[in-house]
PDB file of C-alpha atoms in Angstrom:
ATOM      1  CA  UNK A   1      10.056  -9.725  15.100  1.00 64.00           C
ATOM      2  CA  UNK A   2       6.404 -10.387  15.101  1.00 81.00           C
ATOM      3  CA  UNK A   3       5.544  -7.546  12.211  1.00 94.00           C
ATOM      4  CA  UNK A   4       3.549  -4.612  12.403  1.00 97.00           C
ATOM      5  CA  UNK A   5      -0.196  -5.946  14.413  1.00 97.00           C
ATOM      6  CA  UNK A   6      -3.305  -4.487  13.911  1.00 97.00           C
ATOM      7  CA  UNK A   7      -6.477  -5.045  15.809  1.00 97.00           C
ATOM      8  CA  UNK A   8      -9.084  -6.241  15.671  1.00 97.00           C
ATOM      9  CA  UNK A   9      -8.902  -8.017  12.049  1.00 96.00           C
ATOM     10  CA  UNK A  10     -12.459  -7.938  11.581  1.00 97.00           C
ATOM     11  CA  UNK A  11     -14.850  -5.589  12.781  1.00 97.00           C
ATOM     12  CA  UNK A  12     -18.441  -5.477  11.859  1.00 97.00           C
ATOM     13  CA  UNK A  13     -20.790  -2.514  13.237  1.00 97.00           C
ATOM     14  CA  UNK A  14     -23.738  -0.278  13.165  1.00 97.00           C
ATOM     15  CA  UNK A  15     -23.748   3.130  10.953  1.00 97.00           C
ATOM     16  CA  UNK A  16     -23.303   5.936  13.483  1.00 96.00           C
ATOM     17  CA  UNK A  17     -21.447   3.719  16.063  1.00 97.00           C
ATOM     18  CA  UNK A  18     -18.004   4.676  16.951  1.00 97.00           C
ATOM     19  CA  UNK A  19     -15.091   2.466  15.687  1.00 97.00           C
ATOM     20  CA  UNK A  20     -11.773   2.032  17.029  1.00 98.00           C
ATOM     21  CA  UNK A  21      -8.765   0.544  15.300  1.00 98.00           C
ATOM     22  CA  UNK A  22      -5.321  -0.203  16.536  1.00 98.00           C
ATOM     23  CA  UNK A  23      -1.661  -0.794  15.405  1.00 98.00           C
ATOM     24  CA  UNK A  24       1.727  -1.716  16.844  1.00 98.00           C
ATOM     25  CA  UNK A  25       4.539  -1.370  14.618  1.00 97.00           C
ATOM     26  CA  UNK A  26       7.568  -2.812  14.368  1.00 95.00           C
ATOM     27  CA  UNK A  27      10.334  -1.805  16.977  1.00 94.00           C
ATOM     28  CA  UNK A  28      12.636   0.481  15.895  1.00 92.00           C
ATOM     29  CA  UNK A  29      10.384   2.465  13.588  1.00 94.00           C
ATOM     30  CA  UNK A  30      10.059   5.861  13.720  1.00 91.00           C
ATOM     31  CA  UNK A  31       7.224   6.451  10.423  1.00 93.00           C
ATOM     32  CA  UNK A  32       4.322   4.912  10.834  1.00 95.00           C
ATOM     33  CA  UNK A  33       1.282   5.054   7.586  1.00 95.00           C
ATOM     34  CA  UNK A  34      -2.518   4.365   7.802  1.00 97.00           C
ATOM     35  CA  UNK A  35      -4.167   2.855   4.591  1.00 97.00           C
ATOM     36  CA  UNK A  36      -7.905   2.657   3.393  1.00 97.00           C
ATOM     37  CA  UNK A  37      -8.017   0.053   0.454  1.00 96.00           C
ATOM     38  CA  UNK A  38     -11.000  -0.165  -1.502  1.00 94.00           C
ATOM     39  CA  UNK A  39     -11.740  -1.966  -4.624  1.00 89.00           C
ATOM     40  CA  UNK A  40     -12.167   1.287  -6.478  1.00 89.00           C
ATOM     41  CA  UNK A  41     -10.077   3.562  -4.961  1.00 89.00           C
ATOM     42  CA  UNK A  42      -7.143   1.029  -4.158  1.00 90.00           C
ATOM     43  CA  UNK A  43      -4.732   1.995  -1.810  1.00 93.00           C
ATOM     44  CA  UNK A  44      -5.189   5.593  -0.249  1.00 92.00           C
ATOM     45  CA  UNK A  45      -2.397   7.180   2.201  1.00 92.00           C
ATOM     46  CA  UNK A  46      -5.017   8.725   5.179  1.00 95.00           C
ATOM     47  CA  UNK A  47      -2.219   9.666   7.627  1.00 95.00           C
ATOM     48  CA  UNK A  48       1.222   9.163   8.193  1.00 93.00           C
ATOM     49  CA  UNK A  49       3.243   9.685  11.992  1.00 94.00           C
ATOM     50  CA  UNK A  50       7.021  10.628  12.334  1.00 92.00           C
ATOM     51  CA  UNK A  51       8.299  10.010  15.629  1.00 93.00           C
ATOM     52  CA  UNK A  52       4.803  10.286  16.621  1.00 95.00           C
ATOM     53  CA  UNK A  53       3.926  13.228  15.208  1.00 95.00           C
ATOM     54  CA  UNK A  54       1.325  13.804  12.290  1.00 94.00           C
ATOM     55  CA  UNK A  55       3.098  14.947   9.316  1.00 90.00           C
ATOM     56  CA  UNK A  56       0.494  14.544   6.614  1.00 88.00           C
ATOM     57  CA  UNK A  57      -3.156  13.719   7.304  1.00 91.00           C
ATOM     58  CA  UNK A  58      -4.554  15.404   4.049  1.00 89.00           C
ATOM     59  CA  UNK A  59      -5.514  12.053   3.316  1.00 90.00           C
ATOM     60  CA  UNK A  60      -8.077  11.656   6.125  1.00 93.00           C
ATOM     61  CA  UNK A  61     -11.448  11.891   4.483  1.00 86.00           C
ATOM     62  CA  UNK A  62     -13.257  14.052   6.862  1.00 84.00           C
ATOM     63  CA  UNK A  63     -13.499  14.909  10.478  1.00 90.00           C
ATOM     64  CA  UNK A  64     -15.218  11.687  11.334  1.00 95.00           C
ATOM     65  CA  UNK A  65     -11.571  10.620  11.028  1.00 97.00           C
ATOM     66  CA  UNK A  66      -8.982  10.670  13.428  1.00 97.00           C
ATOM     67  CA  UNK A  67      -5.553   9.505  14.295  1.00 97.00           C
ATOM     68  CA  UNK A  68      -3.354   9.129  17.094  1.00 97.00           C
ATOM     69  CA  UNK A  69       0.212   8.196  18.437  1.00 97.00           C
ATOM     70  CA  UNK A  70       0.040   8.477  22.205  1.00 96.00           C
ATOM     71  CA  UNK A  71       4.130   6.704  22.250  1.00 95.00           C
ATOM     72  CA  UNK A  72       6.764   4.656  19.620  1.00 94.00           C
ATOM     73  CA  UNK A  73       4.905   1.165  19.749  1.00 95.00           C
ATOM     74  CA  UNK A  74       0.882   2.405  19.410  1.00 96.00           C
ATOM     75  CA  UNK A  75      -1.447   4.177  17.430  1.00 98.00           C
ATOM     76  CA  UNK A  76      -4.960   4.036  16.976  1.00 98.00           C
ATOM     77  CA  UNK A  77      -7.447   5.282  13.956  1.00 98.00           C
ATOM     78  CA  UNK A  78     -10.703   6.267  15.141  1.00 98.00           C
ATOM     79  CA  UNK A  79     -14.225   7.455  13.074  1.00 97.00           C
ATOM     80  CA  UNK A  80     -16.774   8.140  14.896  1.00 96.00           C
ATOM     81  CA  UNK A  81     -19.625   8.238  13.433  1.00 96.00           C
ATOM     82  CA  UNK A  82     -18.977   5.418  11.256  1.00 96.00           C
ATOM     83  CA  UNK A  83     -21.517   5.284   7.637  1.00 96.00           C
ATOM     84  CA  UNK A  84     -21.318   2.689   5.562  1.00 96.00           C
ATOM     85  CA  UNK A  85     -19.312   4.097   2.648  1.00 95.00           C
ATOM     86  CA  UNK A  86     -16.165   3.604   5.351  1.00 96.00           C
ATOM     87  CA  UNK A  87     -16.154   0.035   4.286  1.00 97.00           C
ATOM     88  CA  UNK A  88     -13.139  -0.993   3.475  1.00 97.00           C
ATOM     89  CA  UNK A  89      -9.587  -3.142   4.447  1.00 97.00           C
ATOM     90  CA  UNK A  90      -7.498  -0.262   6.721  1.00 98.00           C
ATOM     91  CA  UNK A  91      -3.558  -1.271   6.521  1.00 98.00           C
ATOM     92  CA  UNK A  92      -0.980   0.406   9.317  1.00 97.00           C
ATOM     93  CA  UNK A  93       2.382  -0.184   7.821  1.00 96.00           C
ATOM     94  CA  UNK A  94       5.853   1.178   9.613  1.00 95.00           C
ATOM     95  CA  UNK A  95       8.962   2.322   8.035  1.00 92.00           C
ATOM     96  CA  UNK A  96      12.595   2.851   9.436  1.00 88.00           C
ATOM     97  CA  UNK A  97      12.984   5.334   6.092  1.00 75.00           C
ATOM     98  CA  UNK A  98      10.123   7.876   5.630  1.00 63.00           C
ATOM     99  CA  UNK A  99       7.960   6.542   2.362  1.00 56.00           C
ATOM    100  CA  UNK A 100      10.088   3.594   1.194  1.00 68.00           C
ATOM    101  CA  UNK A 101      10.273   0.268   2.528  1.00 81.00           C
ATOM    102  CA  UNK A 102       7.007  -0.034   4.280  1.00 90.00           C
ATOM    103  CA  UNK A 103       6.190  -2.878   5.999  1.00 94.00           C
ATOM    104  CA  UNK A 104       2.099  -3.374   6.497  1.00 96.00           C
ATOM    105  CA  UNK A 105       0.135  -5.491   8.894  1.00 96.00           C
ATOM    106  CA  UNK A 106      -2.829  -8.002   7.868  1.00 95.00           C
ATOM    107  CA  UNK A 107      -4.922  -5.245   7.821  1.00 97.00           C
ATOM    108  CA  UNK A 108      -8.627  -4.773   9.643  1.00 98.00           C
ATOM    109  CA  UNK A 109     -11.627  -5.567   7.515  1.00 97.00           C
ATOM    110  CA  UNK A 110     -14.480  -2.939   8.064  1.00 98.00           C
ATOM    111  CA  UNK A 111     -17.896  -3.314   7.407  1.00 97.00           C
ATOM    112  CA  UNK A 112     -20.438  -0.515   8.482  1.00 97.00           C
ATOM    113  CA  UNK A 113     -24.201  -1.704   7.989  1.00 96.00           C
TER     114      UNK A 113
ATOM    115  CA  UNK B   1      -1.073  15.593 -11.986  1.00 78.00           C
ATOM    116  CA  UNK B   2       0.861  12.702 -10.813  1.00 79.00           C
ATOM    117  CA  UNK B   3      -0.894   9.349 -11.580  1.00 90.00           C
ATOM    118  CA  UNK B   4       0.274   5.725 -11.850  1.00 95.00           C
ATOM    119  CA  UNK B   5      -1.549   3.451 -14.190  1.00 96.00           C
ATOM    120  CA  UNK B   6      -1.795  -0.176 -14.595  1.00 97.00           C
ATOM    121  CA  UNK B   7      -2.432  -2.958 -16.730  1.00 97.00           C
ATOM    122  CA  UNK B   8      -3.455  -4.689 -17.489  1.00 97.00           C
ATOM    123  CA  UNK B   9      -6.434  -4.692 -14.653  1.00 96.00           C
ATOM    124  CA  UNK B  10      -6.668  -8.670 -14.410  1.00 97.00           C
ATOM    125  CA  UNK B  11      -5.053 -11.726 -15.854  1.00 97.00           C
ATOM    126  CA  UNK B  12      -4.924 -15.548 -15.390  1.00 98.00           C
ATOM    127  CA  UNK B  13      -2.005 -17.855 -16.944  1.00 97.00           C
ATOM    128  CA  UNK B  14      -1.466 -21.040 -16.596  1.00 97.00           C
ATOM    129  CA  UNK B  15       0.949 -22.389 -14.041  1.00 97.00           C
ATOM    130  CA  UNK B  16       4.645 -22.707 -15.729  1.00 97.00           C
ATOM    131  CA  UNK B  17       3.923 -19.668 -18.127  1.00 97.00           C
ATOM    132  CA  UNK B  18       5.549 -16.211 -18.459  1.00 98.00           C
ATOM    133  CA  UNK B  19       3.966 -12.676 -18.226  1.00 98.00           C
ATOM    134  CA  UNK B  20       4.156  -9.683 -17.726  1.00 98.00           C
ATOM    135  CA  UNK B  21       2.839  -6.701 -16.123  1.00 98.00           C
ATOM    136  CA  UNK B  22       2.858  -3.205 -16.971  1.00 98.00           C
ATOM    137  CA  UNK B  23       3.062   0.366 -14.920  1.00 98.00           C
ATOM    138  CA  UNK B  24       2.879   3.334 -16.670  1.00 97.00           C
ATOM    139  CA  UNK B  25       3.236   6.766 -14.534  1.00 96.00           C
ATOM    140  CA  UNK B  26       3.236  10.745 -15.091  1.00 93.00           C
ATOM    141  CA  UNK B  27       4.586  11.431 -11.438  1.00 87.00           C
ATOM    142  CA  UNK B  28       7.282  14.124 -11.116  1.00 85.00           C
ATOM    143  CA  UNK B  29      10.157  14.915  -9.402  1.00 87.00           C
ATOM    144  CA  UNK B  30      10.314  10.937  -9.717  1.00 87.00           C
ATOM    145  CA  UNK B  31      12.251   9.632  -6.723  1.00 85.00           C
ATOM    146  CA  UNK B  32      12.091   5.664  -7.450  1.00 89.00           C
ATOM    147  CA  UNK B  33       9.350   2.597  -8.003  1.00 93.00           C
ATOM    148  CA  UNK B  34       8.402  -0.083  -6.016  1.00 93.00           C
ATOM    149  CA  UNK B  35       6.543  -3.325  -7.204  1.00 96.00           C
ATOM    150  CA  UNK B  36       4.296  -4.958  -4.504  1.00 96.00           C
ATOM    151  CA  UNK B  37       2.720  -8.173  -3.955  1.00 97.00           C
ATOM    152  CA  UNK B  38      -0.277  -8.066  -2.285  1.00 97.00           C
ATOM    153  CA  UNK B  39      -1.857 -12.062  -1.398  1.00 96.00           C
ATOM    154  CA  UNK B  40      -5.236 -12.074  -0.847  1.00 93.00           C
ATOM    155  CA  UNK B  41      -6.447 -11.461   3.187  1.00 91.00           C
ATOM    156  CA  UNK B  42      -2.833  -9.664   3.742  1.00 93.00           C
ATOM    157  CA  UNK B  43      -0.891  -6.637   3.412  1.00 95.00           C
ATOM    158  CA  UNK B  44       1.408  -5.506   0.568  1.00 95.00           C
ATOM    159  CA  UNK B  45       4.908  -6.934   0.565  1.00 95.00           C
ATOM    160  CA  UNK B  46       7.898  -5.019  -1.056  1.00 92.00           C
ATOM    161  CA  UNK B  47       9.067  -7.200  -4.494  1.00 93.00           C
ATOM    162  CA  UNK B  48      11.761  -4.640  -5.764  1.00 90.00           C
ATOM    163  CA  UNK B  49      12.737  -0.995  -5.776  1.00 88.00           C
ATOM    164  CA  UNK B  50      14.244   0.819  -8.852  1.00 87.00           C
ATOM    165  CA  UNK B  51      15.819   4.638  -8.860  1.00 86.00           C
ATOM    166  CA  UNK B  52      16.356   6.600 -11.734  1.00 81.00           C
ATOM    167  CA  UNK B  53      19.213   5.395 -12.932  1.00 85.00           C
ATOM    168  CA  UNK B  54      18.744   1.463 -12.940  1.00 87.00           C
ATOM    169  CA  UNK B  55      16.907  -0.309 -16.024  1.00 90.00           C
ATOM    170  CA  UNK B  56      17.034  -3.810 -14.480  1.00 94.00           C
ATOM    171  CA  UNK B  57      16.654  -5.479 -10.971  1.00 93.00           C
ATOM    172  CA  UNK B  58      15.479  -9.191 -10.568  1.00 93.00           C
ATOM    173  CA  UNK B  59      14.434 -10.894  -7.382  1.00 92.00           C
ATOM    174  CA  UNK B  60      14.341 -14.612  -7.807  1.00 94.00           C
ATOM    175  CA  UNK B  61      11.662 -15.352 -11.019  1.00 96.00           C
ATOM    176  CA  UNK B  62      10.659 -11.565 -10.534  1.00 96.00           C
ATOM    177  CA  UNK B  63      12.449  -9.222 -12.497  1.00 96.00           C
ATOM    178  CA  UNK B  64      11.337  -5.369 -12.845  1.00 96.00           C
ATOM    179  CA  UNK B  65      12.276  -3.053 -16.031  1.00 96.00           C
ATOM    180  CA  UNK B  66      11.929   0.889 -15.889  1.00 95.00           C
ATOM    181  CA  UNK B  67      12.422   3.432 -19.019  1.00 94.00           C
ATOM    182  CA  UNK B  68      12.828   6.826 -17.103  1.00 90.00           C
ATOM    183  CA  UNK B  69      12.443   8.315 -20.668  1.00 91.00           C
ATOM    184  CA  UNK B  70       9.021   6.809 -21.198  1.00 94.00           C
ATOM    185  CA  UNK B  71       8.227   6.590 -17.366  1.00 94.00           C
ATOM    186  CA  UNK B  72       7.228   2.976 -17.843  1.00 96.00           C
ATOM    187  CA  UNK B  73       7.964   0.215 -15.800  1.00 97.00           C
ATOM    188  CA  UNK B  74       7.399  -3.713 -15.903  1.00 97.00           C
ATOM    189  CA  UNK B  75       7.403  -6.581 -13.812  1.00 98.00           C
ATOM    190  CA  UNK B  76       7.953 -10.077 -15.319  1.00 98.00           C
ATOM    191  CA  UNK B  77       7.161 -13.259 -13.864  1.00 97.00           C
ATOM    192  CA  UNK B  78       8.947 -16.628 -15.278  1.00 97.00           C
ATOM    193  CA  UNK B  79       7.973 -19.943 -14.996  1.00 97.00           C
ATOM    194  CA  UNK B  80       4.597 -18.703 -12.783  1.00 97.00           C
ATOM    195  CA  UNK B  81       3.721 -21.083 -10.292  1.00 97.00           C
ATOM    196  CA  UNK B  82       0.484 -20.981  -8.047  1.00 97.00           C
ATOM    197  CA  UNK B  83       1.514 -18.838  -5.467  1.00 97.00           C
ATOM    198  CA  UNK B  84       2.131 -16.117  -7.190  1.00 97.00           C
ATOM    199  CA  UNK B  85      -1.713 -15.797  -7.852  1.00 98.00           C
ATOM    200  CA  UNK B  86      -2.124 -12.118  -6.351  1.00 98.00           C
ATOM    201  CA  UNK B  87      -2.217  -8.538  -6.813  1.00 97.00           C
ATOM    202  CA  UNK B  88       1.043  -6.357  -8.107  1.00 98.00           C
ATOM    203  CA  UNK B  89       1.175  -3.077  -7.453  1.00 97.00           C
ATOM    204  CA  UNK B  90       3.328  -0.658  -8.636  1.00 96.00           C
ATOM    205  CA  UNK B  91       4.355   2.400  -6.365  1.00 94.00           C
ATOM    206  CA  UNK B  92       5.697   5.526  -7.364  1.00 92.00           C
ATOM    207  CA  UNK B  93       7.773   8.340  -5.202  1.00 88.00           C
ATOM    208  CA  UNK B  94       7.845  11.680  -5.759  1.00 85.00           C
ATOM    209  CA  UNK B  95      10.215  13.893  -4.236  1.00 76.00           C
ATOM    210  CA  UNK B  96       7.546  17.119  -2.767  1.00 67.00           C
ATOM    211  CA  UNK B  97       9.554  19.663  -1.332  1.00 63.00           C
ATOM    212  CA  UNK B  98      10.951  17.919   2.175  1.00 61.00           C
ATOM    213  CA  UNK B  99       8.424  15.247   1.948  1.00 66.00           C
ATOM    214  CA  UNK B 100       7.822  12.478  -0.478  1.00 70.00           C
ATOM    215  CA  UNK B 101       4.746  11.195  -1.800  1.00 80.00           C
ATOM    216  CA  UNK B 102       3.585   7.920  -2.807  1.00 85.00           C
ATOM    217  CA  UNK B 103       1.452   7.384  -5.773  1.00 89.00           C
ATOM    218  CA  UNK B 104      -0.089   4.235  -5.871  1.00 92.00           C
ATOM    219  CA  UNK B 105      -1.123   2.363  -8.799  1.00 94.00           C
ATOM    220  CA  UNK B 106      -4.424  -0.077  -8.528  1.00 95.00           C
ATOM    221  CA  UNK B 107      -2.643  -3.126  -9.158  1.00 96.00           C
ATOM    222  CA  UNK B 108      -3.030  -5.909 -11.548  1.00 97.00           C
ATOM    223  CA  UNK B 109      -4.661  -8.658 -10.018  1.00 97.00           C
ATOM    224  CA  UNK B 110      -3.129 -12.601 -11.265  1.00 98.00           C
ATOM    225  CA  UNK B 111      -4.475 -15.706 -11.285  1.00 98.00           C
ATOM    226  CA  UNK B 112      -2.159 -18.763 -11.943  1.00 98.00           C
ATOM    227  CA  UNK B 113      -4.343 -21.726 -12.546  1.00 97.00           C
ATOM    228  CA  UNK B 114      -2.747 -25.002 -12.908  1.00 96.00           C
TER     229      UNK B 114
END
């Protein structure tokens, strides 16, 4: 199995542009987690998807921030407008068992300017 | 308020040494802990998990300790080599009604230098 994939690994825009990222997960999973890491905050829990459906997204930060799940092997995190304070690594990770035994991607590096 | 702490916040040994490194957390209803190791440029990877009732579980030179009493935990590292240089973090689950939640610590970051 290739892992859980996120794209793009780097992404590098404009404050107030729109910014797309995207993760497969592994087969077989039915939870699948977004991250935001930061330095100071470490690792924060935004959303999290059970058999595609949003259970918890108190962690989003605001409603620049969304998430989807269209089917079992995609989801995308979107923020639109982006500011530069959403800088950060942002981790998709999948789980066959709720909150244990995630399993996270490489992670996309964002930097708003 | 449930909060996992720990230290210490950075550390560099030399290659062949011991150490060890600490997780303290107020989190409640516990459910279990999970160490990570998180290598620079990638995501977390799962070390060990420990419930309630176990004190000890190793994995290779990694071996992770947890007092329920004291809700502390440890991770020790023998005989350190270079690729272990990277941050641990310790995870904590608590049980929230027919969720749980994950409380994540901000991880220790280590630097084994030969």
């Amino acid at each position: 199995d290739a892992g859980v994939i996120q794209s793009p690994r780097h992404e590098v825009t404009e404050m107030g542009q729109e910014v797309t990222l995207r993760c497969k997960p592994i087969s077989g999973h039915d939870y699948l987690f977004w991250y935001r890491q930061t330095m100071m905050r470490g690792l924060e829990l935004l959303i999290y998807f059970n058999n595609n459906v949003p259970i918890d997204d108190s962690g989003m930060p605001e409603d620049r921030f969304s998430a989807k799940m269209p089917n079992a092997s995609f989801s995308t995190l979107k923020i639109q407008p982006s500011e530069p304070r959403d800088s950060a690594v942002y981790f998709c990770a999948s789980s066959l068992t709720g909150a244990f035994e995630q399993y996270f991607g490489p992670g996309t590096r964002l930097t708003v300017t | 308020k449930n909060q996992v702490e720990q230290s210490p916040q950075s550390l560099i040994i030399l290659e062949g040494k011991n150490c060890t490194l600490q997780c303290n957390y107020t989190v409640s209803p516990f459910s279990n802990l999970r160490w990570y190791k998180q290598d620079t440029g990638r995501g977390p990877v799962s070390l060990t998990i420990m419930t309630f009732s176990e004190n000890t579980k190793s994995n290779g030179r990694y071996t992770a300790t947890l007092d329920a009493d004291t809700k502390q935990s440890s991770l020790h590292i023998t005989a350190s080599q270079l690729s272990d240089s990277a941050s641990y973090i310790c995870v904590v689950s608590a049980n929230a009604g027919n969720n749980r939640k994950l409380i994540w610590g901000l991880g220790t970051s280590l630097a084994v230098n030969p």
